[in-house]
């Protein structure tokens, strides 16, 4: 049969049915940009569920001789034709499926194709949200079924259903153009109309979505909170807890509504971990705390160095040798193969496991001491061991408490030497008659003056005395010295959340523990310990104790401009490079400052062009992008980087020269 054949004459405007396989895309269609996959998927889902709601508009195809070919060109409805082809590809319909069309040979194909896409008004999103809600509540369709009927994902349906649950009052405000879609999505974090409307009334000038979410969740706990991470969302929900899910943010963890329940589960979990620690390691007690109890008032004992067993020593040497061999073999390789990278991790874990055996608590210490079980900022457990309660001090057989002992010290005495006695006690022991308090004060005042004069003439002894006083008060509870020096070390956890879990804090704690292990248990032997140290070790111990007294935190209620200026001087003299200890991230900085600060930071670190590229972004993606752009540049906010350094011609910076001169002047003035 010839491809060319006579077609019955059909009047323009009449409805006809054409097999799908006989439909073609019209070259005269005004739309040149192809339909997206998502749009075709949505049309296919709609047609499969409800049939084709709108006819195609077609014209007969003719060849060069104006003879009909038997095919029809789709002038209006190309997207629907592609959707039908998708259904045929999936075997949901046949390729011969008759498609309802309207024949149009009277109008210009390009014009009517344009007309379809121009002369129409899209439905307002609010109307769409409410119909989705109707389908769910009145028709009983689930999110998956609605998604299939409209060719979208179930997550998109849930988002639209949540938007449909916004208060009718706020929905009307949205229709009137006084709320944006982003703001409406922020209100949809909860389905409580009263809370939504209350938050709307409380908004004054700042209507940013983040401000709306903050108002609606001010009594809730975010899923990223350390308590939520520790307990686990599944455990919280299983206990009856409710979570507000934010369907419109990348982090869909949501917000926990029952704070009381979360606190109870956290407390129970910490107490359970404390009980397991006692059972596993044999500690006399273990206390669970959300934060480290800085005012616990207990002295602390530290583990002692122990020799490795022959088996552990051999295993350590083997692991270290294998690690060194791999390091040499792959030196300079930018990206390690997966198996080699995994092997490095195994060797590092083995080395750390054996290293941990180089120190151990004496069984006597474990039997009379305890530990604190604390929750880190990331939801992991932190365990601090070796604390002895006052009533358990006398249990130490080697250090019985006597009248001359101070049970609150590390071992019970603060004297410089064992058995040291005061001036008044010596005279009383010799004659049996005590000296008057007034005379004792008079004589000891003169002795103090003599000590001051003599000590000032012997710098080496003065250094030992200062180190002794600082170490005694840093490492021994309530230990004292005749030098009235008070090395106060203020806790920083109250000023910066999670600071105690940082790499810098861990390094400082490790350094403190290394010294603590070496010190004598009783401060009575501390003077001899300091004297016997070599010069470098003595100065290192001195520097550690001095370092713990640094406090340069700026708080609004404490005005100490001279102290803060000294901190800047000290940072310059030390050539402090804070990029070694702190990195600006979306969580630590960019997400906590205004957009202007973010743009300025990127401009300084990368360049104005990069700053211009992110200027139009919303706050959250801008902060994350800034983190990626600034990474590796060494950029820091001025408040943490310190004074700007301008290098002079001889290589030293102006600030360095000023700082050194200023420091020398301060020392001379003292």
GROMACS .gro file of C-alpha atoms in nm, residues 383-608:
model
  226
  383UNK     CA    1   3.535   1.082   8.075
  384UNK     CA    2   3.761   1.253   8.330
  385UNK     CA    3   3.914   1.007   8.578
  386UNK     CA    4   4.111   1.009   8.904
  387UNK     CA    5   3.921   1.244   9.140
  388UNK     CA    6   3.934   1.171   9.513
  389UNK     CA    7   3.665   1.282   9.758
  390UNK     CA    8   3.762   1.433  10.092
  391UNK     CA    9   3.630   1.138  10.292
  392UNK     CA   10   3.839   0.897  10.085
  393UNK     CA   11   4.173   1.076  10.139
  394UNK     CA   12   4.251   0.873  10.453
  395UNK     CA   13   4.216   0.548  10.258
  396UNK     CA   14   4.563   0.602  10.107
  397UNK     CA   15   4.793   0.381  10.316
  398UNK     CA   16   5.107   0.571  10.213
  399UNK     CA   17   4.977   0.914  10.320
  400UNK     CA   18   4.787   0.900  10.651
  401UNK     CA   19   4.620   1.225  10.746
  402UNK     CA   20   4.779   1.391  11.051
  403UNK     CA   21   4.733   1.727  11.220
  404UNK     CA   22   5.017   1.867  11.009
  405UNK     CA   23   4.862   1.742  10.687
  406UNK     CA   24   4.611   1.921  10.471
  407UNK     CA   25   4.375   1.658  10.338
  408UNK     CA   26   4.263   1.887  10.058
  409UNK     CA   27   4.605   1.901   9.894
  410UNK     CA   28   4.735   1.652   9.643
  411UNK     CA   29   4.881   1.445   9.928
  412UNK     CA   30   4.800   1.641  10.242
  413UNK     CA   31   5.078   1.895  10.305
  414UNK     CA   32   5.182   2.228  10.161
  415UNK     CA   33   5.519   2.263  10.341
  416UNK     CA   34   5.826   2.322  10.130
  417UNK     CA   35   6.013   2.049  10.313
  418UNK     CA   36   5.891   1.759  10.523
  419UNK     CA   37   5.852   1.866  10.884
  420UNK     CA   38   5.913   2.240  10.826
  421UNK     CA   39   5.802   2.453  11.118
  422UNK     CA   40   5.718   2.821  11.162
  423UNK     CA   41   5.928   3.068  11.361
  424UNK     CA   42   5.683   3.083  11.649
  425UNK     CA   43   5.659   2.702  11.676
  426UNK     CA   44   6.039   2.671  11.705
  427UNK     CA   45   6.052   2.907  12.004
  428UNK     CA   46   5.755   2.743  12.169
  429UNK     CA   47   5.914   2.401  12.133
  430UNK     CA   48   6.240   2.526  12.288
  431UNK     CA   49   6.095   2.702  12.594
  432UNK     CA   50   5.749   2.563  12.633
  433UNK     CA   51   5.609   2.919  12.634
  434UNK     CA   52   5.431   3.061  12.328
  435UNK     CA   53   5.518   3.401  12.184
  436UNK     CA   54   5.248   3.665  12.164
  437UNK     CA   55   5.064   3.706  11.838
  438UNK     CA   56   5.183   4.066  11.812
  439UNK     CA   57   5.546   3.966  11.847
  440UNK     CA   58   5.510   3.679  11.603
  441UNK     CA   59   5.368   3.922  11.347
  442UNK     CA   60   5.650   4.170  11.416
  443UNK     CA   61   5.928   3.913  11.382
  444UNK     CA   62   5.785   3.740  11.078
  445UNK     CA   63   5.736   4.077  10.908
  446UNK     CA   64   6.109   4.142  10.945
  447UNK     CA   65   6.181   3.790  10.819
  448UNK     CA   66   5.955   3.855  10.518
  449UNK     CA   67   6.149   4.174  10.445
  450UNK     CA   68   6.475   3.981  10.465
  451UNK     CA   69   6.337   3.713  10.230
  452UNK     CA   70   6.231   3.978   9.981
  453UNK     CA   71   6.572   4.145   9.984
  454UNK     CA   72   6.767   3.819   9.959
  455UNK     CA   73   6.540   3.663   9.696
  456UNK     CA   74   6.571   3.973   9.478
  457UNK     CA   75   6.948   3.924   9.473
  458UNK     CA   76   6.931   3.560   9.357
  459UNK     CA   77   6.732   3.538   9.032
  460UNK     CA   78   6.784   3.163   8.991
  461UNK     CA   79   6.630   3.090   9.332
  462UNK     CA   80   6.355   3.343   9.266
  463UNK     CA   81   6.263   3.161   8.946
  464UNK     CA   82   6.244   2.830   9.135
  465UNK     CA   83   6.028   2.988   9.407
  466UNK     CA   84   5.787   3.136   9.152
  467UNK     CA   85   5.764   2.808   8.961
  468UNK     CA   86   5.706   2.620   9.287
  469UNK     CA   87   5.425   2.859   9.388
  470UNK     CA   88   5.258   2.838   9.050
  471UNK     CA   89   5.286   2.459   9.018
  472UNK     CA   90   5.162   2.403   9.373
  473UNK     CA   91   4.844   2.598   9.308
  474UNK     CA   92   4.798   2.468   8.953
  475UNK     CA   93   4.829   2.097   9.024
  476UNK     CA   94   4.752   2.060   9.399
  477UNK     CA   95   4.417   2.146   9.555
  478UNK     CA   96   4.447   2.422   9.822
  479UNK     CA   97   4.826   2.405   9.820
  480UNK     CA   98   4.993   2.737   9.905
  481UNK     CA   99   5.330   2.910   9.909
  482UNK     CA  100   5.487   3.201  10.097
  483UNK     CA  101   5.492   3.383   9.763
  484UNK     CA  102   5.157   3.557   9.728
  485UNK     CA  103   5.111   3.453   9.365
  486UNK     CA  104   4.771   3.331   9.253
  487UNK     CA  105   4.773   3.165   8.910
  488UNK     CA  106   4.400   3.181   8.833
  489UNK     CA  107   4.289   2.975   8.532
  490UNK     CA  108   3.938   3.073   8.424
  491UNK     CA  109   3.730   2.810   8.244
  492UNK     CA  110   3.648   2.902   7.883
  493UNK     CA  111   3.355   2.662   7.831
  494UNK     CA  112   3.105   2.923   7.947
  495UNK     CA  113   3.221   3.162   7.676
  496UNK     CA  114   3.242   2.932   7.371
  497UNK     CA  115   3.028   2.621   7.325
  498UNK     CA  116   3.231   2.310   7.245
  499UNK     CA  117   3.569   2.478   7.302
  500UNK     CA  118   3.681   2.203   7.539
  501UNK     CA  119   3.648   1.946   7.259
  502UNK     CA  120   3.866   2.129   7.005
  503UNK     CA  121   4.207   2.010   6.891
  504UNK     CA  122   4.373   2.305   7.069
  505UNK     CA  123   4.197   2.225   7.400
  506UNK     CA  124   4.292   1.859   7.370
  507UNK     CA  125   4.656   1.953   7.306
  508UNK     CA  126   4.658   2.177   7.616
  509UNK     CA  127   4.497   1.903   7.828
  510UNK     CA  128   4.752   1.649   7.703
  511UNK     CA  129   5.039   1.882   7.797
  512UNK     CA  130   4.887   1.933   8.142
  513UNK     CA  131   4.846   1.559   8.192
  514UNK     CA  132   5.206   1.490   8.088
  515UNK     CA  133   5.330   1.721   8.364
  516UNK     CA  134   5.078   1.590   8.618
  517UNK     CA  135   5.203   1.235   8.571
  518UNK     CA  136   5.562   1.343   8.646
  519UNK     CA  137   5.494   1.550   8.959
  520UNK     CA  138   5.531   1.402   9.308
  521UNK     CA  139   5.206   1.304   9.471
  522UNK     CA  140   5.272   1.525   9.771
  523UNK     CA  141   5.359   1.897   9.742
  524UNK     CA  142   5.614   1.836  10.019
  525UNK     CA  143   5.842   1.693   9.752
  526UNK     CA  144   5.765   1.960   9.495
  527UNK     CA  145   6.053   2.196   9.583
  528UNK     CA  146   6.309   1.922   9.533
  529UNK     CA  147   6.138   1.819   9.208
  530UNK     CA  148   6.162   2.171   9.066
  531UNK     CA  149   6.526   2.211   9.178
  532UNK     CA  150   6.628   1.882   9.016
  533UNK     CA  151   6.476   1.967   8.678
  534UNK     CA  152   6.715   2.072   8.405
  535UNK     CA  153   6.685   2.435   8.293
  536UNK     CA  154   6.482   2.363   7.979
  537UNK     CA  155   6.233   2.141   8.161
  538UNK     CA  156   6.199   2.390   8.445
  539UNK     CA  157   6.125   2.671   8.202
  540UNK     CA  158   5.877   2.454   8.011
  541UNK     CA  159   5.689   2.381   8.336
  542UNK     CA  160   5.694   2.750   8.424
  543UNK     CA  161   5.563   2.846   8.079
  544UNK     CA  162   5.279   2.592   8.105
  545UNK     CA  163   5.161   2.725   8.442
  546UNK     CA  164   5.190   3.086   8.324
  547UNK     CA  165   4.999   3.003   8.005
  548UNK     CA  166   4.700   2.869   8.200
  549UNK     CA  167   4.649   3.211   8.360
  550UNK     CA  168   4.595   3.393   8.030
  551UNK     CA  169   4.247   3.542   8.001
  552UNK     CA  170   4.170   3.765   7.705
  553UNK     CA  171   3.798   3.699   7.662
  554UNK     CA  172   3.597   4.011   7.583
  555UNK     CA  173   3.273   4.019   7.781
  556UNK     CA  174   3.036   4.317   7.781
  557UNK     CA  175   3.026   4.354   8.160
  558UNK     CA  176   3.404   4.349   8.215
  559UNK     CA  177   3.597   4.651   8.089
  560UNK     CA  178   3.972   4.582   8.087
  561UNK     CA  179   4.115   4.774   7.791
  562UNK     CA  180   4.473   4.762   7.925
  563UNK     CA  181   4.454   4.386   7.977
  564UNK     CA  182   4.319   4.333   7.625
  565UNK     CA  183   4.591   4.559   7.483
  566UNK     CA  184   4.846   4.343   7.665
  567UNK     CA  185   4.691   4.037   7.501
  568UNK     CA  186   4.750   4.196   7.159
  569UNK     CA  187   5.112   4.269   7.254
  570UNK     CA  188   5.160   3.913   7.378
  571UNK     CA  189   5.008   3.767   7.059
  572UNK     CA  190   5.243   3.975   6.844
  573UNK     CA  191   5.555   3.883   7.045
  574UNK     CA  192   5.455   3.516   7.029
  575UNK     CA  193   5.390   3.547   6.652
  576UNK     CA  194   5.054   3.381   6.728
  577UNK     CA  195   4.900   3.222   6.418
  578UNK     CA  196   4.540   3.143   6.508
  579UNK     CA  197   4.482   2.964   6.177
  580UNK     CA  198   4.663   2.669   6.338
  581UNK     CA  199   4.398   2.646   6.609
  582UNK     CA  200   4.072   2.780   6.458
  583UNK     CA  201   3.904   2.772   6.119
  584UNK     CA  202   3.614   2.991   6.003
  585UNK     CA  203   3.323   2.767   5.902
  586UNK     CA  204   2.952   2.812   5.847
  587UNK     CA  205   2.893   2.681   6.199
  588UNK     CA  206   3.173   2.867   6.380
  589UNK     CA  207   3.152   3.206   6.207
  590UNK     CA  208   2.977   3.268   5.874
  591UNK     CA  209   2.638   3.141   5.990
  592UNK     CA  210   2.657   3.371   6.296
  593UNK     CA  211   2.731   3.705   6.128
  594UNK     CA  212   2.539   3.935   5.895
  595UNK     CA  213   2.559   3.886   5.518
  596UNK     CA  214   2.770   4.203   5.487
  597UNK     CA  215   3.038   4.043   5.706
  598UNK     CA  216   3.034   3.728   5.492
  599UNK     CA  217   3.075   3.928   5.170
  600UNK     CA  218   3.357   4.135   5.323
  601UNK     CA  219   3.535   3.820   5.440
  602UNK     CA  220   3.519   3.655   5.097
  603UNK     CA  221   3.633   3.979   4.933
  604UNK     CA  222   3.938   3.998   5.162
  605UNK     CA  223   4.025   3.629   5.138
  606UNK     CA  224   3.952   3.552   4.772
  607UNK     CA  225   3.870   3.873   4.590
  608UNK     CA  226   3.583   4.109   4.501
   0.00000   0.00000   0.00000
